């Protein structure tokens, strides 16, 4: 990926006439891919019924910061990570990848990145692992439609559905990021 800390992982699928088998999580494989974060402690499962549903851009501040390992198990999404680490050479830049039930890819968004996704098909399900428990007092967000980010979500802005909280999130220029580069 264009930002080296964000990892795109494609677990192997072993198939025959019955279908396929895939080992979707193996800590040692993540370490081999370059992930040196903590242990995953919680799984989340999200269903979105329509195309153009946008969730994000979210993060949790330290001491409850989370690494996220995201995969789409039904439909397809554009998954995005935005670097919000103060002093980072890639601060404010984003990377994204299409994750789908068909391609089996996973995106690892590390601590210090705001994360979000937009559904590219109707009836999507996303499962993601995190390295710290949900802590509402540590929630942070960044506006998905910030012109300074210029994220191409794969759907026209007028066709995107989000909630009021995400629509009113701070712009990058207003964000007091709790993350520092190299911290």
Coordinates of C-alpha atoms in Angstrom, one line a residue:
X1 CA 0.0 0.0 0.0
X2 CA 1.1 3.6 -0.5
X3 CA 1.4 4.0 3.3
X4 CA 3.6 1.2 4.6
X5 CA 1.9 0.9 8.0
X6 CA -1.4 0.0 6.5
X7 CA -1.4 -3.6 5.4
X8 CA -3.5 -5.3 2.7
X9 CA -3.6 -9.0 3.4
X10 CA -5.1 -11.8 1.2
X11 CA -5.4 -15.1 3.1
X12 CA -5.0 -18.1 0.9
X13 CA -8.1 -20.0 -0.2
X14 CA -7.9 -23.8 -0.7
X15 CA -10.7 -25.0 -2.9
X16 CA -12.2 -28.1 -4.5
X17 CA -15.5 -29.1 -6.0
X18 CA -17.2 -28.4 -2.6
X19 CA -16.1 -24.8 -2.3
X20 CA -13.1 -23.4 -0.4
X21 CA -11.4 -23.1 3.0
X22 CA -9.5 -20.1 4.3
X23 CA -7.6 -19.3 7.5
X24 CA -8.9 -15.8 8.0
X25 CA -6.9 -15.0 11.1
X26 CA -3.5 -16.1 12.2
X27 CA -1.4 -13.8 14.5
X28 CA 1.9 -15.2 13.2
X29 CA 0.9 -14.4 9.6
X30 CA 0.2 -10.8 10.5
X31 CA 3.5 -10.5 12.2
X32 CA 5.2 -11.9 9.1
X33 CA 3.3 -9.3 7.0
X34 CA 4.7 -6.5 9.2
X35 CA 2.1 -6.0 12.0
X36 CA 3.8 -5.5 15.3
X37 CA 0.7 -4.3 17.2
X38 CA -1.0 -6.0 20.1
X39 CA -3.4 -8.9 20.5
X40 CA -6.9 -8.7 19.1
X41 CA -9.5 -8.6 21.9
X42 CA -12.8 -8.0 20.3
X43 CA -14.7 -8.8 17.0
X44 CA -17.4 -6.6 15.6
X45 CA -19.9 -7.6 12.9
X46 CA -21.8 -4.9 10.9
X47 CA -24.6 -5.3 8.4
X48 CA -25.5 -2.5 6.0
X49 CA -28.6 -3.0 3.8
X50 CA -27.9 -0.5 0.9
X51 CA -25.3 0.6 -1.5
X52 CA -23.6 3.9 -0.5
X53 CA -23.8 3.4 3.3
X54 CA -20.7 5.1 4.8
X55 CA -19.4 4.4 8.3
X56 CA -16.5 6.5 9.4
X57 CA -14.0 8.0 9.7
X58 CA -13.5 6.7 13.2
X59 CA -10.7 6.1 15.7
X60 CA -10.2 5.7 19.4
X61 CA -7.7 7.8 21.3
X62 CA -4.9 6.5 23.5
X63 CA -4.9 4.8 25.9
X64 CA -7.7 2.9 24.1
X65 CA -6.3 3.2 20.6
X66 CA -7.2 0.3 18.3
X67 CA -5.6 -1.5 15.4
X68 CA -8.4 -2.8 13.1
X69 CA -8.3 -5.8 10.9
X70 CA -11.3 -5.5 8.5
X71 CA -12.9 -7.9 6.1
X72 CA -16.1 -8.0 4.1
X73 CA -18.0 -11.3 4.2
X74 CA -21.0 -10.3 2.1
X75 CA -21.0 -7.9 -0.7
X76 CA -18.2 -5.3 -1.3
X77 CA -16.9 -2.2 0.4
X78 CA -14.3 0.5 -0.2
X79 CA -12.2 0.4 3.0
X80 CA -10.1 3.5 3.8
X81 CA -7.5 4.5 6.4
X82 CA -6.4 8.1 6.9
X83 CA -3.1 8.9 8.6
X84 CA -3.8 11.3 11.5
X85 CA -0.4 11.0 13.2
X86 CA 1.0 14.5 13.9
X87 CA 4.5 14.9 12.3
X88 CA 4.0 11.9 10.0
X89 CA 5.3 12.3 6.4
X90 CA 2.0 11.0 5.2
X91 CA -0.3 13.0 7.6
X92 CA -3.7 13.6 6.0
X93 CA -3.1 11.1 3.2
X94 CA -5.4 8.1 2.7
X95 CA -5.2 4.6 1.3
X96 CA -8.1 2.4 0.4
X97 CA -8.9 -1.0 -1.1
X98 CA -11.9 -2.8 -2.2
X99 CA -12.7 -5.7 0.2
X100 CA -15.3 -8.2 -0.9
X101 CA -16.7 -11.6 -0.1
X102 CA -15.3 -12.7 -3.4
X103 CA -11.7 -11.4 -3.2
X104 CA -11.2 -12.3 0.5
X105 CA -8.8 -9.4 1.1
X106 CA -8.4 -7.7 4.5
X107 CA -7.2 -4.3 5.5
X108 CA -5.2 -3.6 8.7
X109 CA -5.7 0.0 9.8
X110 CA -3.2 0.6 12.6
X111 CA -3.4 2.9 15.6
X112 CA -3.0 6.5 14.5
X113 CA -5.3 6.1 11.5
X114 CA -8.9 7.1 11.1
X115 CA -10.9 4.3 9.5
X116 CA -14.1 4.1 7.5
X117 CA -15.8 2.3 4.7
X118 CA -18.5 2.7 2.1
X119 CA -20.6 -0.1 0.8
X120 CA -20.3 -0.7 -3.0
X121 CA -23.2 -3.2 -3.1
X122 CA -26.5 -3.8 -1.4
X123 CA -26.6 -6.1 1.6
X124 CA -23.0 -5.9 3.0
X125 CA -21.6 -7.5 6.1
X126 CA -18.3 -6.5 7.6
X127 CA -16.4 -8.2 10.4
X128 CA -13.4 -6.6 12.0
X129 CA -11.1 -7.3 14.9
X130 CA -9.7 -4.7 17.2
X131 CA -6.8 -4.6 19.7
X132 CA -8.6 -2.7 22.4
X133 CA -12.2 -2.8 23.8
X134 CA -14.8 -0.2 22.7
X135 CA -14.4 2.8 24.9
X136 CA -17.0 5.5 24.1
X137 CA -15.1 8.2 26.1
X138 CA -12.1 7.7 23.7
X139 CA -14.1 8.0 20.4
X140 CA -12.8 10.3 17.8
X141 CA -13.8 11.0 14.2
X142 CA -12.9 12.9 11.1
X143 CA -15.3 14.1 8.4
X144 CA -15.6 11.6 5.6
X145 CA -16.4 14.4 3.1
X146 CA -13.5 16.7 4.0
X147 CA -12.3 18.3 0.7
X148 CA -8.7 18.3 2.0
X149 CA -8.8 14.5 2.0
X150 CA -10.5 14.2 -1.3
X151 CA -11.5 10.6 -0.8
X152 CA -13.1 8.9 -3.7
X153 CA -15.6 6.6 -1.9
X154 CA -16.7 4.8 -5.0
X155 CA -20.2 6.4 -4.9
X156 CA -21.3 10.0 -5.7
X157 CA -21.6 12.1 -2.6
X158 CA -25.3 12.6 -3.2
X159 CA -25.9 8.9 -3.0
X160 CA -24.0 8.3 0.2
X161 CA -26.0 7.6 3.4
X162 CA -24.4 8.3 6.8
X163 CA -25.5 9.4 10.2
X164 CA -25.6 12.9 11.7
X165 CA -22.6 12.3 13.9
X166 CA -20.3 11.3 11.0
X167 CA -21.7 14.2 8.8
X168 CA -20.7 16.7 11.6
X169 CA -17.3 15.3 12.4
X170 CA -14.3 17.7 12.4
X171 CA -12.4 18.5 9.3
X172 CA -8.7 17.5 9.2
X173 CA -7.8 21.2 9.8
X174 CA -9.9 21.2 13.0
X175 CA -8.7 17.9 14.3
X176 CA -6.6 17.9 17.4
X177 CA -5.1 14.5 16.8
X178 CA -4.1 12.5 19.9
X179 CA -1.5 10.6 17.9
X180 CA 2.1 11.5 17.1
X181 CA 4.4 10.0 14.5
X182 CA 6.8 7.4 16.0
X183 CA 5.0 7.5 19.3

